[in-house]
Short mmCIF file of C-alpha atoms in Angstrom, two decimals:
data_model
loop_
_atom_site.label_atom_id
_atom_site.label_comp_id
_atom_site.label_asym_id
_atom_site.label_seq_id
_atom_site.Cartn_x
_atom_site.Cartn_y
_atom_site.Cartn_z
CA UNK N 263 118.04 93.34 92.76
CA UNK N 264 120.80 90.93 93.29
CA UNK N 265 124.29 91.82 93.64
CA UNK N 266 127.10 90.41 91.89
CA UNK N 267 130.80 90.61 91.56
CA UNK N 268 132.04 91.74 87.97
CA UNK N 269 135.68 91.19 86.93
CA UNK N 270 136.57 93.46 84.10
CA UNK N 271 139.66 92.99 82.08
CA UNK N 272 140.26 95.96 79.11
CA UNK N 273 136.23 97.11 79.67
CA UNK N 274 135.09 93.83 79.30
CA UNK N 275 133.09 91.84 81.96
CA UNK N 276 135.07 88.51 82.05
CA UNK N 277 133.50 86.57 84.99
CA UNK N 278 130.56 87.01 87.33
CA UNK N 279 130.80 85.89 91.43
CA UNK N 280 127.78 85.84 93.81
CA UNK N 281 128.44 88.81 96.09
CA UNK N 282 126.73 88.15 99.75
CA UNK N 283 126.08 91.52 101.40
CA UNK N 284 122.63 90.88 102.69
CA UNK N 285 122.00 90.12 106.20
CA UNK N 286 118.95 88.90 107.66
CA UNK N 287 116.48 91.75 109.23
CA UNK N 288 116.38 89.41 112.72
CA UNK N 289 116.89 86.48 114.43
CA UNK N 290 113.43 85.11 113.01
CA UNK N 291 114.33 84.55 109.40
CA UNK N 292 116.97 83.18 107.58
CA UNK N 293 119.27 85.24 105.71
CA UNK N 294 119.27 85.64 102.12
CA UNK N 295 122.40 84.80 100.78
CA UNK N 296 123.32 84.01 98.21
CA UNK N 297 121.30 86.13 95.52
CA UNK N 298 121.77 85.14 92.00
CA UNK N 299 120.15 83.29 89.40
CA UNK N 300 120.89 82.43 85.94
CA UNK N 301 120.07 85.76 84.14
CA UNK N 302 123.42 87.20 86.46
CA UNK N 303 125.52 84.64 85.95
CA UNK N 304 125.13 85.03 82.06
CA UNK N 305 125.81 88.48 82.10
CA UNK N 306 129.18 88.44 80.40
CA UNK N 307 127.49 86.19 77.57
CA UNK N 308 124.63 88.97 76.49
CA UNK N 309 127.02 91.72 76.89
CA UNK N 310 129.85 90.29 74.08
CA UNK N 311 126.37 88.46 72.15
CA UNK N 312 126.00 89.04 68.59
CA UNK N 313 122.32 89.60 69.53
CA UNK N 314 122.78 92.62 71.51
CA UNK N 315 121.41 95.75 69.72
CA UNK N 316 124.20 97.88 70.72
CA UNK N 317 123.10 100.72 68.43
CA UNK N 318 120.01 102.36 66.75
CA UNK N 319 118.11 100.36 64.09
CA UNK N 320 115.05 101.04 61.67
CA UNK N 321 113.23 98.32 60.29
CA UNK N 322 113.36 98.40 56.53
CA UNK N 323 111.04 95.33 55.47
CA UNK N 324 107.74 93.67 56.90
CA UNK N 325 107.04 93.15 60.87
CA UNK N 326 108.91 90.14 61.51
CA UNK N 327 110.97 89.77 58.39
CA UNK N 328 113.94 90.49 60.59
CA UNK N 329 115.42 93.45 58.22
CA UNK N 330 116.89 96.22 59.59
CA UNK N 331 119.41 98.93 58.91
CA UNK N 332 121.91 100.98 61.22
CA UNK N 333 121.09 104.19 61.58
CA UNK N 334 122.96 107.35 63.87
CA UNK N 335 121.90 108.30 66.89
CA UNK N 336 120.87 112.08 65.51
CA UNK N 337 118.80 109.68 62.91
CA UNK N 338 116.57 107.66 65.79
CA UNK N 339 116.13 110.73 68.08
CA UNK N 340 114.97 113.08 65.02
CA UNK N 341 112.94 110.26 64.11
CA UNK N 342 111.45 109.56 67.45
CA UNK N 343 110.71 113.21 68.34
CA UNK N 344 109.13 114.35 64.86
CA UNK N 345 106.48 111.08 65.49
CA UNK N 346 105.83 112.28 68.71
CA UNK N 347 105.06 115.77 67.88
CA UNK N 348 102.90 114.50 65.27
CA UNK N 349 101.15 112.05 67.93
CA UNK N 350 100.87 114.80 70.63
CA UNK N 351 99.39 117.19 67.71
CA UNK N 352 96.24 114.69 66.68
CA UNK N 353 95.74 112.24 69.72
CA UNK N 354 97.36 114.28 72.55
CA UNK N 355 99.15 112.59 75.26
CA UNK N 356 96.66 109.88 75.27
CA UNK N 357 98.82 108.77 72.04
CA UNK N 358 101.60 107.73 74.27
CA UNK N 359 102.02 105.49 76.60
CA UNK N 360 105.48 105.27 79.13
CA UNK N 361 106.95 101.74 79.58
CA UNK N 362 110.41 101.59 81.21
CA UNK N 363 110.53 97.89 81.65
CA UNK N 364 112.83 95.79 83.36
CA UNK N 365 115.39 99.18 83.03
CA UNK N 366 114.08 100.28 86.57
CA UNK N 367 116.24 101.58 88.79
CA UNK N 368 113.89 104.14 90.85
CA UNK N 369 116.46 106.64 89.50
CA UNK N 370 117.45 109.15 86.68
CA UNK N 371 116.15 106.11 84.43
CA UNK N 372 112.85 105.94 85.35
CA UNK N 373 112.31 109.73 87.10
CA UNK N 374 113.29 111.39 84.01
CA UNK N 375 111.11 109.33 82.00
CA UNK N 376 107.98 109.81 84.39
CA UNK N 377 108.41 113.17 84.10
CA UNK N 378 108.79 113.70 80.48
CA UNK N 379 105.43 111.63 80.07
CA UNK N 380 103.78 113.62 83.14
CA UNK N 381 104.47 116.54 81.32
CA UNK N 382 102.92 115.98 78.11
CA UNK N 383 99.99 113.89 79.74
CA UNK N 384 100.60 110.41 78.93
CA UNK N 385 99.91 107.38 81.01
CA UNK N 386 102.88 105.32 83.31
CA UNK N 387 102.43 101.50 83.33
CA UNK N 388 103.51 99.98 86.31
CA UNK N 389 106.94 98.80 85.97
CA UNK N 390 105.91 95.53 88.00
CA UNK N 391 102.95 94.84 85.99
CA UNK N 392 105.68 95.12 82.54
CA UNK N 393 107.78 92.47 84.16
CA UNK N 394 105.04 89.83 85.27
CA UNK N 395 105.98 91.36 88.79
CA UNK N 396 102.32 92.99 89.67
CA UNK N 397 100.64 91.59 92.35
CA UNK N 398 97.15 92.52 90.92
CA UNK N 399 94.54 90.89 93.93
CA UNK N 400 96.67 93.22 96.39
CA UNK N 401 96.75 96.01 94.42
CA UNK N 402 92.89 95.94 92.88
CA UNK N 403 92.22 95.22 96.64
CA UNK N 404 94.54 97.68 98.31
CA UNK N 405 95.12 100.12 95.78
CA UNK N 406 98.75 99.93 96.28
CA UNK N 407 101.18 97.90 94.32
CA UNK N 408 104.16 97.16 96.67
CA UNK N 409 101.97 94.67 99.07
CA UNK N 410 103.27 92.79 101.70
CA UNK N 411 106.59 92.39 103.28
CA UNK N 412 109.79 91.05 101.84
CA UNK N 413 110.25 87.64 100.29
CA UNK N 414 111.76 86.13 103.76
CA UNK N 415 108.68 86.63 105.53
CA UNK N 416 107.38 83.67 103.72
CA UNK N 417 109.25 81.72 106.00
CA UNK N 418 107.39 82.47 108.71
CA UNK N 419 104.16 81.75 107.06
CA UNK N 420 102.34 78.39 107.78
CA UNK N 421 100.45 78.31 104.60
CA UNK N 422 101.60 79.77 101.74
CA UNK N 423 99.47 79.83 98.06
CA UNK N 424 101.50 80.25 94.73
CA UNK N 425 98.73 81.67 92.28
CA UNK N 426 100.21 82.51 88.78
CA UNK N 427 103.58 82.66 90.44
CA UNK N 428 106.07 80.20 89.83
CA UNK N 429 109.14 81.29 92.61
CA UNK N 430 111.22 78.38 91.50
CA UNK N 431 111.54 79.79 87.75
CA UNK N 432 110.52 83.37 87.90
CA UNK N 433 112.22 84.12 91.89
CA UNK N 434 114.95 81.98 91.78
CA UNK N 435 117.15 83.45 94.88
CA UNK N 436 113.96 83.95 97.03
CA UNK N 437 112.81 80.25 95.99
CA UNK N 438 114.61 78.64 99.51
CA UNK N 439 112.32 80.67 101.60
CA UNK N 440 108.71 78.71 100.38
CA UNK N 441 111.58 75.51 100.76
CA UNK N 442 113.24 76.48 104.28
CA UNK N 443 109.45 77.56 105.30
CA UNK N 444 108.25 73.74 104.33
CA UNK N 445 110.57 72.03 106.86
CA UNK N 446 109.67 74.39 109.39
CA UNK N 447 105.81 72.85 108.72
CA UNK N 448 104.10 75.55 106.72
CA UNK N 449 102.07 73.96 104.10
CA UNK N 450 102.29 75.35 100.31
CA UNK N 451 99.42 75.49 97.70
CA UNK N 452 100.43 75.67 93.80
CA UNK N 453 97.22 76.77 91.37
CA UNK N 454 98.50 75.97 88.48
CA UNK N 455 97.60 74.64 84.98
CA UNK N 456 100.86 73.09 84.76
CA UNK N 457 102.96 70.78 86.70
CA UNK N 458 106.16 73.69 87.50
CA UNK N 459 108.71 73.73 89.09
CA UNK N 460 107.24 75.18 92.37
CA UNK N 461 104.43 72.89 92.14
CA UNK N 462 106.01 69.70 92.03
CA UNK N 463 107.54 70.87 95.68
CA UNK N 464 104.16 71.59 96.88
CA UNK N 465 102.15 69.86 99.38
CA UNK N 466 98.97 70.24 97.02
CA UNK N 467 98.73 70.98 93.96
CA UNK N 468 95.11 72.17 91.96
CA UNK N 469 95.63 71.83 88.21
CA UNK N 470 92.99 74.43 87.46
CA UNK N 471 91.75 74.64 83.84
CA UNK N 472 93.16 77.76 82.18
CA UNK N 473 90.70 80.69 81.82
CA UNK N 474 88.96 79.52 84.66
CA UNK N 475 90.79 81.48 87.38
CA UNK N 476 88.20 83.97 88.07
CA UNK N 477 85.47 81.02 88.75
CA UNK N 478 87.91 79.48 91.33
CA UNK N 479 88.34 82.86 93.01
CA UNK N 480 85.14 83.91 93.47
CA UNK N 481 84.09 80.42 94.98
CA UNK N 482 86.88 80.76 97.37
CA UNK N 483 85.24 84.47 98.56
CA UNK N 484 82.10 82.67 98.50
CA UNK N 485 83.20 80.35 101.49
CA UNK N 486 84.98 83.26 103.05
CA UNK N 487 81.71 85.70 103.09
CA UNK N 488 79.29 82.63 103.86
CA UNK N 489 81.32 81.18 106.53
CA UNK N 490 82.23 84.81 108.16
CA UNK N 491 86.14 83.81 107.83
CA UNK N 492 86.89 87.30 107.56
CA UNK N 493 87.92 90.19 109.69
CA UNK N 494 85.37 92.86 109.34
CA UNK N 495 87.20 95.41 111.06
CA UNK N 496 90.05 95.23 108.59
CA UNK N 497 88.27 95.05 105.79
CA UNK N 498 86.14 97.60 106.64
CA UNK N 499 89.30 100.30 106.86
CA UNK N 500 91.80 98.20 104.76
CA UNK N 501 90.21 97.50 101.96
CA UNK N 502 87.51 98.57 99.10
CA UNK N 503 84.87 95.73 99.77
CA UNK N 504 82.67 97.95 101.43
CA UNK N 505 82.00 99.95 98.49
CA UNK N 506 80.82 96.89 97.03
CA UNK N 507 78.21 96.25 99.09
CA UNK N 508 74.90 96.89 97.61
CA UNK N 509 72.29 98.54 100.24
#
């Protein structure tokens, strides 16, 4: 979601520029530009790469031999359609399954292809969850997957946790927020197995084990229940805890 400048010479994307239309919400945040990160400034690279699949291919030897053959467009979608058929004839829609990927745009890419899928009954990943986006305690918790506000309200946080999120790598033009909200005093928490780059900027950093996640979380609710460091009335009409409370 970051907006760049394109010059095109003959159809072909030449150069990328940093555009800087954002402007902060208000007075108590800092604005956010400029947006970019590497994947937009390469963008005239992977569009001329030899790598890019620029038109239908079949794979013609073993999964992962790398052999494949061009084939027409009229070849994949007669292809594609008569396995589907034959899917939605034994298994039903539960056969399918509708991932869009990173090619979300909340528009005629994505609507069109919820729609097909609604239609014949097959399930919708989340697009966030595809992407590594998914913020899976809010929406487990919540039952909503867009949680929280926008990245620049981590500035005014005063203590901030990165849990299997690594802003510095993954979020790159949101990254100066967690930095910007450091010199204003907040303190920031990396859980992470490794060193990253986000945790070597933290204030603490708790090189947790890998696969032992879920222990660490459920000692941390431990302290919250048996301390009462909780607001009952919110969780009481905010959240699903109550139906886990055995009577």
């Amino acid at each position: 979601a970051c907006a760049w400048n394109l010059f095109v010479r003959d159809g072909i994307v030449w150069r990328e520029e940093q555009s800087s239309p954002y402007t902060a919400p208000n007075e108590s945040v800092p604005e956010a530009n400029p947006r970019g990160c590497q994947k937009g400034a390469c963008y005239s690279d992977l569009s001329t790469s030899a790598s890019r699949v620029a038109y239908p291919m079949r794979r013609v030897g073993p999964r992962g031999s790398g052999k494949w053959e061009r084939i027409s467009w009229d070849e994949a979608l007669t292809e594609v359609a008569e396995n589907l058929v034959d899917v939605l004839a034994t298994r039903g829609g539960s056969g399918t399954v509708c991932m869009v990927g990173g090619n979300l745009d909340f528009g005629p890419t994505f609507v069109s292809s919820a729609r097909f899928f609604r239609q014949i009954g097959g399930p919708i990943t989340d697009p966030n969850a595809v992407v590594g986006d998914l913020p899976v305690g809010g929406t487990i918790t919540l039952g909503e997957p867009m949680v929280g506000g926008s990245s620049n309200d981590w500035f005014r946080s005063h203590y901030l946790v990165l849990w299997a999120f690594n802003p510095s790598a993954t979020r790159i033009p949101d990254a100066h927020f967690l930095n910007e909200a450091r010199y204003r005093g907040a303190r920031v928490v990396a859980i992470a197995p490794d060193q990253n780059q986000s945790a070597i900027h933290s204030d603490l950093w708790l090189a947790v084990r890998p696969g032992t996640d879920a222990a660490l979380a459920l000692s941390a609710c431990h302290v919250v229940i048996e301390e009462g460091l909780y607001a009952a009335d919110y969780l009481r009409e905010q959240s699903d805890l109550p139906f886990l409370v055995l009577t």
